[in-house]
Short mmCIF file of C-alpha atoms in Angstrom, two decimals:
data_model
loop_
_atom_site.label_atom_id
_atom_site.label_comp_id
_atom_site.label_asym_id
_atom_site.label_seq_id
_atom_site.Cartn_x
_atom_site.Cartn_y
_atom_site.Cartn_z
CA UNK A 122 56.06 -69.48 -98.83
CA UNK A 123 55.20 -68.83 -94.93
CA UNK A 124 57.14 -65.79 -92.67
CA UNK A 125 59.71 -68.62 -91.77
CA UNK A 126 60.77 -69.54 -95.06
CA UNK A 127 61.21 -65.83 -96.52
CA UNK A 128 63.28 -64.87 -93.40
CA UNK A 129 65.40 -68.03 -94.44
CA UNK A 130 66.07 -67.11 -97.98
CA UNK A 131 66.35 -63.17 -96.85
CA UNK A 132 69.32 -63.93 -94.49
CA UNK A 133 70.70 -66.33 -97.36
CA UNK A 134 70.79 -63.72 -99.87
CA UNK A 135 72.84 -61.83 -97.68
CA UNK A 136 75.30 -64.20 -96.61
CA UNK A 137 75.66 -65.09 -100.33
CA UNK A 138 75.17 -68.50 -99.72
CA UNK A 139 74.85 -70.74 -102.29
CA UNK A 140 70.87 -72.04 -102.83
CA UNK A 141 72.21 -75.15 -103.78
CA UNK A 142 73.18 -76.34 -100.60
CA UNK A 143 72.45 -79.19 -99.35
CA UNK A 144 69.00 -79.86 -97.67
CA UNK A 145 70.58 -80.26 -93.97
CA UNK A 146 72.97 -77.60 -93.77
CA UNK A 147 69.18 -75.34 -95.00
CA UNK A 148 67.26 -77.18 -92.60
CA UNK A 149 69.99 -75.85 -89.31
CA UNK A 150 70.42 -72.60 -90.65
CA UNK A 151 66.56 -72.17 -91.00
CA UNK A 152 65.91 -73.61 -87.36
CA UNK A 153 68.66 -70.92 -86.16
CA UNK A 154 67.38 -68.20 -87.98
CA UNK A 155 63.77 -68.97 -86.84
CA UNK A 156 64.98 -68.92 -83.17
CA UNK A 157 66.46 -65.19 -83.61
CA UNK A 158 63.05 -64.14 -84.86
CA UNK A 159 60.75 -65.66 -82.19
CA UNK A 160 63.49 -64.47 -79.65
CA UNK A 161 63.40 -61.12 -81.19
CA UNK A 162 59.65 -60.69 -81.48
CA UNK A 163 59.03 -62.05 -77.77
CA UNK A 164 61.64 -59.05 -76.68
CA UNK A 165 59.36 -56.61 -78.50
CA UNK A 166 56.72 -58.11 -77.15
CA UNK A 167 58.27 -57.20 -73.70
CA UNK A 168 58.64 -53.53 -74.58
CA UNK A 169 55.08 -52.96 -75.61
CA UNK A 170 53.30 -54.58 -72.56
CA UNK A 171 55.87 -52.32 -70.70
CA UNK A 172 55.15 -49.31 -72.74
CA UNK A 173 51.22 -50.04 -71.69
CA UNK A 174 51.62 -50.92 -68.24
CA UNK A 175 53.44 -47.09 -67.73
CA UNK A 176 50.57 -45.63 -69.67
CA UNK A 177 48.23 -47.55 -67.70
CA UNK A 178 49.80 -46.58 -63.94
CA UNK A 179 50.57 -42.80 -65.01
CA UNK A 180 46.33 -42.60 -65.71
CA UNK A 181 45.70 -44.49 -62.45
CA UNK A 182 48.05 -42.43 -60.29
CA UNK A 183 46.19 -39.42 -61.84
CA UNK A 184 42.80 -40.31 -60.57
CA UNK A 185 43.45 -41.02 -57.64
CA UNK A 186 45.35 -37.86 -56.89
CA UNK A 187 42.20 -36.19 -58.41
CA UNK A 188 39.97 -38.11 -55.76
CA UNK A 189 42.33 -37.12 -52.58
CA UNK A 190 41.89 -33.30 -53.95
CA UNK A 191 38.13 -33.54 -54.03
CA UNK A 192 37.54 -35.42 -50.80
CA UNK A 193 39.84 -32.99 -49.33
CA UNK A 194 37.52 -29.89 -50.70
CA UNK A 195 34.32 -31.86 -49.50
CA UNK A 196 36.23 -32.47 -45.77
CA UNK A 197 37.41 -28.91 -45.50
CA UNK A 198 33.33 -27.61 -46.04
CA UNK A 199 32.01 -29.91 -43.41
CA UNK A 200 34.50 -28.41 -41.10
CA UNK A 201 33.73 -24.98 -41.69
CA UNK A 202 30.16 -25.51 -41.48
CA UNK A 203 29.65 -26.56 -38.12
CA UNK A 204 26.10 -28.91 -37.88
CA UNK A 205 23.92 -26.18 -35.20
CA UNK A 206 20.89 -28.12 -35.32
CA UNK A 207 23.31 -31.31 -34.08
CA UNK A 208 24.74 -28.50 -31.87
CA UNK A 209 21.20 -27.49 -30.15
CA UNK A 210 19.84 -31.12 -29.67
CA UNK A 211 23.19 -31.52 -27.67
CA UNK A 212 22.83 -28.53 -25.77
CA UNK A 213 19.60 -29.82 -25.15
CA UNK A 214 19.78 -33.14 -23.91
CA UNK A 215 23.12 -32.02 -21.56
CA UNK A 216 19.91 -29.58 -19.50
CA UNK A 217 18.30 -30.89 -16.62
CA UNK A 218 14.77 -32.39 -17.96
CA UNK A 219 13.10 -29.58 -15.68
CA UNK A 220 15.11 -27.36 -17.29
CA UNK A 221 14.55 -28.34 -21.09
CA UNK A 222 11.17 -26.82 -21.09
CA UNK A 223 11.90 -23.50 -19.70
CA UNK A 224 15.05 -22.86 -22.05
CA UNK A 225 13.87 -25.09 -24.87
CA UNK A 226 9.93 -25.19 -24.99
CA UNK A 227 10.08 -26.77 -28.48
CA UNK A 228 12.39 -29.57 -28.85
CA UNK A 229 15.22 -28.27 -31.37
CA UNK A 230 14.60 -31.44 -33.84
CA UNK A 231 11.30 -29.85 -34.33
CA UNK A 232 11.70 -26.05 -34.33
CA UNK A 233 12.15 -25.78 -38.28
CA UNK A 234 8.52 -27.54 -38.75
CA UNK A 235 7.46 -25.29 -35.89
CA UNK A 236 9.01 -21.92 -37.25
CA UNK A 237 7.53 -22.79 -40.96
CA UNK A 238 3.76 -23.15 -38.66
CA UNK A 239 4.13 -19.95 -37.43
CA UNK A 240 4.55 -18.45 -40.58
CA UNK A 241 1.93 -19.87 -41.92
CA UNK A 242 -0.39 -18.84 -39.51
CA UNK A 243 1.42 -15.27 -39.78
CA UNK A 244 0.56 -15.55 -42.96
CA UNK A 245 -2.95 -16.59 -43.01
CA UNK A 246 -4.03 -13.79 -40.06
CA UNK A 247 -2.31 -10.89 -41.93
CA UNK A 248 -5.12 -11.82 -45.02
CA UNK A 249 -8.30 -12.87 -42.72
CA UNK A 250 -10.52 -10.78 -41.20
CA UNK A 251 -10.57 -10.47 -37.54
CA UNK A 252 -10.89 -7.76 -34.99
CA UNK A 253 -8.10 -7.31 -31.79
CA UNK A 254 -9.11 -5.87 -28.86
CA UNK A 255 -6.83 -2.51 -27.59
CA UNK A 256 -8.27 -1.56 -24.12
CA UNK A 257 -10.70 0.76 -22.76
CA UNK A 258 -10.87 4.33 -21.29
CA UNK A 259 -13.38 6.78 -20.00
CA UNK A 260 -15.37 8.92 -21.98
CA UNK A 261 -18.58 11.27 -22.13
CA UNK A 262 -21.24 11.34 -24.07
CA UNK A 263 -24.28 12.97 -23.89
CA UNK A 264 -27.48 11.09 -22.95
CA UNK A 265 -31.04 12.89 -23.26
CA UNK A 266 -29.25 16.39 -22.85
CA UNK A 267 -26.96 15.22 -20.04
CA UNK A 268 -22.80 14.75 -20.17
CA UNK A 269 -22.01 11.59 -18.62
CA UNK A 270 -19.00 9.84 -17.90
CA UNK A 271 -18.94 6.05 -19.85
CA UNK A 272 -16.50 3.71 -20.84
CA UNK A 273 -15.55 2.56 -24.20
CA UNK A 274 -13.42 0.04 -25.90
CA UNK A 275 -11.15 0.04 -28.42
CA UNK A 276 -10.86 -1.83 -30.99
CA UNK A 277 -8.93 -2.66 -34.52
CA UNK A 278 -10.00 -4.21 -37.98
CA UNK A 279 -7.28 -6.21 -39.35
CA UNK A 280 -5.84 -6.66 -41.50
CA UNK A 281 -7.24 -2.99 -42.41
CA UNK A 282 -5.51 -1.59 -39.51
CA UNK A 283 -9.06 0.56 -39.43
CA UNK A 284 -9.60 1.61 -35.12
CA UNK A 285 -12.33 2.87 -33.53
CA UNK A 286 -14.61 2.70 -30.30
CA UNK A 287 -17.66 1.25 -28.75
CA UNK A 288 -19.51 2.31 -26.24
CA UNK A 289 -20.17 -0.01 -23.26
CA UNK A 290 -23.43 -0.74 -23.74
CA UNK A 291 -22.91 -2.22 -27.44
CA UNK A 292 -19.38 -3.73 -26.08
CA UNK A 293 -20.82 -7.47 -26.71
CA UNK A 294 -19.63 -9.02 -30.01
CA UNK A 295 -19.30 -11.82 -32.41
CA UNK A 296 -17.56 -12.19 -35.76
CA UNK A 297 -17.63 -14.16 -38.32
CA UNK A 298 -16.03 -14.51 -41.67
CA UNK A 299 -15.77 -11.25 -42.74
CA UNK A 300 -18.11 -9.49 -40.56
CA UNK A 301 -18.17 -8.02 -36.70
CA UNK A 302 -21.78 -7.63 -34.85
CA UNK A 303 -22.07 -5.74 -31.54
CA UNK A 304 -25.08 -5.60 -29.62
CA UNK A 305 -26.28 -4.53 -26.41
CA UNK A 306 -27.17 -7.35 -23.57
CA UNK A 307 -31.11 -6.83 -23.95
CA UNK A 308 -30.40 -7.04 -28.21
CA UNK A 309 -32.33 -4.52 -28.32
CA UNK A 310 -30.01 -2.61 -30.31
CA UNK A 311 -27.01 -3.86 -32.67
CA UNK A 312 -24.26 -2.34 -34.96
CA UNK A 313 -22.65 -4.89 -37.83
CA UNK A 314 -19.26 -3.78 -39.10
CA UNK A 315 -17.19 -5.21 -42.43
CA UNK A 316 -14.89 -3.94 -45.04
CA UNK A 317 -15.47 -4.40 -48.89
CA UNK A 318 -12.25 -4.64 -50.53
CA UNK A 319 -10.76 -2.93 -53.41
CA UNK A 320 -14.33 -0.90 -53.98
CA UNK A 321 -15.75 3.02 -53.85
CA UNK A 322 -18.71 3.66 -51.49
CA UNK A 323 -20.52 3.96 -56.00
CA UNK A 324 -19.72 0.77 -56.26
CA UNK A 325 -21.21 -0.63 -52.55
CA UNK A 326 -24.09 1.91 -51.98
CA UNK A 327 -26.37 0.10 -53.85
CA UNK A 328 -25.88 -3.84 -52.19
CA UNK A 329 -26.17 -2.07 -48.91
CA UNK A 330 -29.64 -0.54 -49.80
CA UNK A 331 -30.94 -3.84 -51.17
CA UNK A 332 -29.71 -5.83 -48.07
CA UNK A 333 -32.56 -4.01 -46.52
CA UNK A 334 -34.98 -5.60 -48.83
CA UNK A 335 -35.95 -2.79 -50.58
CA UNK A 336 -36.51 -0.81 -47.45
CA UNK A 337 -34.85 2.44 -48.79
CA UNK A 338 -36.86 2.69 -51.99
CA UNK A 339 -39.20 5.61 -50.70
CA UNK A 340 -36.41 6.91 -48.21
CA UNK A 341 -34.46 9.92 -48.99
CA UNK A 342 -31.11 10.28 -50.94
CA UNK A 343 -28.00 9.36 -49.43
CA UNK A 344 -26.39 11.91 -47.08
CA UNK A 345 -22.99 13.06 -47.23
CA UNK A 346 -21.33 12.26 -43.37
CA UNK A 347 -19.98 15.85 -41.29
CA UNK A 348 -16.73 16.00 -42.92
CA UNK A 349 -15.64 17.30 -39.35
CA UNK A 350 -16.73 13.67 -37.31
CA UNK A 351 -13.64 11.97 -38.70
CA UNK A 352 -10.73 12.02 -41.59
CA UNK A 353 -12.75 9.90 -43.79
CA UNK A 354 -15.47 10.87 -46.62
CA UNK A 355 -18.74 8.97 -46.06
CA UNK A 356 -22.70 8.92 -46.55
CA UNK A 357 -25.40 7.68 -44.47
CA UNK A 358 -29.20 6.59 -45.19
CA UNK A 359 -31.74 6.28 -42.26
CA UNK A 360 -35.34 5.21 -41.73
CA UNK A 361 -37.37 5.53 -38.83
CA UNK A 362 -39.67 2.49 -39.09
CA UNK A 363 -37.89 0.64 -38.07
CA UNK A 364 -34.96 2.85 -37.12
CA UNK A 365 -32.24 1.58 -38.86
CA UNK A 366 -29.82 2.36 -41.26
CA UNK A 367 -25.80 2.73 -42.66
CA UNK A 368 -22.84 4.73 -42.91
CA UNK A 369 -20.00 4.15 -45.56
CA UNK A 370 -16.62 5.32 -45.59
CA UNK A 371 -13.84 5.22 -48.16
CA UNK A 372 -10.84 4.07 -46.46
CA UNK A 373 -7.97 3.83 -48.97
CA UNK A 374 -8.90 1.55 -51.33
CA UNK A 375 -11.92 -0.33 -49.35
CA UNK A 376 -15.32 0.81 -47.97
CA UNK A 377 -15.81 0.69 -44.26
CA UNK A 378 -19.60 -0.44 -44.00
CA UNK A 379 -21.11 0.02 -40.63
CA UNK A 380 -24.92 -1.09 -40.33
CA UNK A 381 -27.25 -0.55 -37.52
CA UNK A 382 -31.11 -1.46 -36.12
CA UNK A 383 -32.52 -0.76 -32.90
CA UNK A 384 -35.59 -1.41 -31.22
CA UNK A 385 -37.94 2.56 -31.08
CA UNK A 386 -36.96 2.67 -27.07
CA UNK A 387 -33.56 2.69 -27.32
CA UNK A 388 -33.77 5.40 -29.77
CA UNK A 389 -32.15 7.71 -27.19
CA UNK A 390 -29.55 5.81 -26.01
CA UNK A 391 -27.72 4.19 -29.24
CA UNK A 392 -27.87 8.00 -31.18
CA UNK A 393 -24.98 9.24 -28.82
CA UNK A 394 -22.78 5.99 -29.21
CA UNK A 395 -23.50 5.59 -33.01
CA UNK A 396 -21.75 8.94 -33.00
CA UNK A 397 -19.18 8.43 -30.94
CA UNK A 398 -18.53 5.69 -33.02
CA UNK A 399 -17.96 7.76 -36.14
CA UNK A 400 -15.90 10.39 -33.96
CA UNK A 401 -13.72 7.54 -33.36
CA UNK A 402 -12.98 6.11 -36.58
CA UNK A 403 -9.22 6.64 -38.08
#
């Protein structure tokens, strides 16, 4: 028996009619009572796709509220954080063009790659060897038992921050990757300078000696520096065949090396500014 046919017999039963009626009179009463149903399920029908469509539109008209809240967050930053790079390339292109370079030597488009150079190279001299130049002034030394007026140079070791002064005639220089050499213009006579890092003049003494190929085998011990000639504690060895020699100084945590030859007539002349040279050091 289909839906049809038990909604037919249900509605019989309670109208109490008689199953024996005839087959017409069942036939119109179940056409009427199928009707009702289909017009009763298409009305619920109605009410459910209703029921949805609210559901649907109340989740919708959340969203898009939640979307007008957010873009307004995101619009109220941009304000507030006003674009200057945008604002200096303006400012920029508004100058005269003869003017741009004076006030603006670097476009502004490129001043963050040009501020991260200088950094870099801030950087990389703060680590590197190199010596900077401070001036000169007049001093005296005395030369073969006479005081005479001479001037020197100053100089600092960076990144060491180590200073001290050279004599004019030993003012020429070159340096190189970790080392400084001065010499005089005949070079006859010539002083090289460098800093071993993170060492005790214990743990240098001995590569300085053998730099010399061996020369200081049959020389005397190391001497301990005047402790008066500057703040520093050092040693020096000499020889006198040629004349030539060191002095080391413990500076902090590094040894100042200084290393010298000269040629037997000079002798006179670089003894004075090898010890002004040590006066100087601080």
């Amino acid at each position: 028996m289909n839906h049809h046919d038990k909604d037919f017999t249900k509605e019989l039963s309670k109208l109490k009619i008689n199953r024996s009626l005839d087959t017409e009179k069942k036939e119109r009463m179940k056409m009427t009572l199928s009707k009702h149903a289909e017009k009763k399920r298409a009305q619920q029908q109605r009410k459910s796709k209703v029921k949805h469509a609210f559901i649907w539109l109340s989740t919708a008209a959340v969203i898009v509220l939640c979307g007008v809240f957010i873009f307004q967050i995101i619009k109220n930053d941009s304000v507030t954080a006003p674009d200057t790079e945008q604002e200096d390339t303006t400012a920029y292109l508004e100058l005269d063009p003869d003017m741009q370079h004076d006030i603006y030597p670097v476009d502004p488009k490129d001043m963050g790659g040009v501020e991260s150079e200088k950094r870099s190279d801030f950087e990389d001299s703060t680590s590197v060897f190199s010596i900077r130049e401070n001036g000169t002034e007049a001093d005296t030394i005395l030369l073969e038992g006479t005081e005479e007026e001479v001037t020197v140079h100053n100089f600092t070791i960076e990144p060491y921050n180590i200073q001290f002064q050279i004599e004019e005639f030993l003012s020429n220089y070159e340096t190189t990757e970790d080392e400084v050499r001065f010499y005089s213009n005949a070079e006859n006579a010539e002083v090289r300078i460098h800093v071993a890092e993170s060492a005790t003049i214990e743990d240098t003494i001995t590569d300085v000696q053998e730099s010399y190929d061996h020369k200081f085998d049959d020389a005397e011990e190391p001497q301990a520096l005047p402790a008066d000639e500057n703040a520093f504690e050092g040693v020096t060895q000499h020889i006198s065949d040629p004349p030539e020699g060191y002095y080391l100084y413990q500076v902090d945590n590094n040894v100042l090396i200084i290393q010298y030859d000269y040629d037997i007539e000079a002798a006179d002349g670089v003894s004075p500014r090898l010890e002004l040279l040590r006066n100087s050091i601080q």
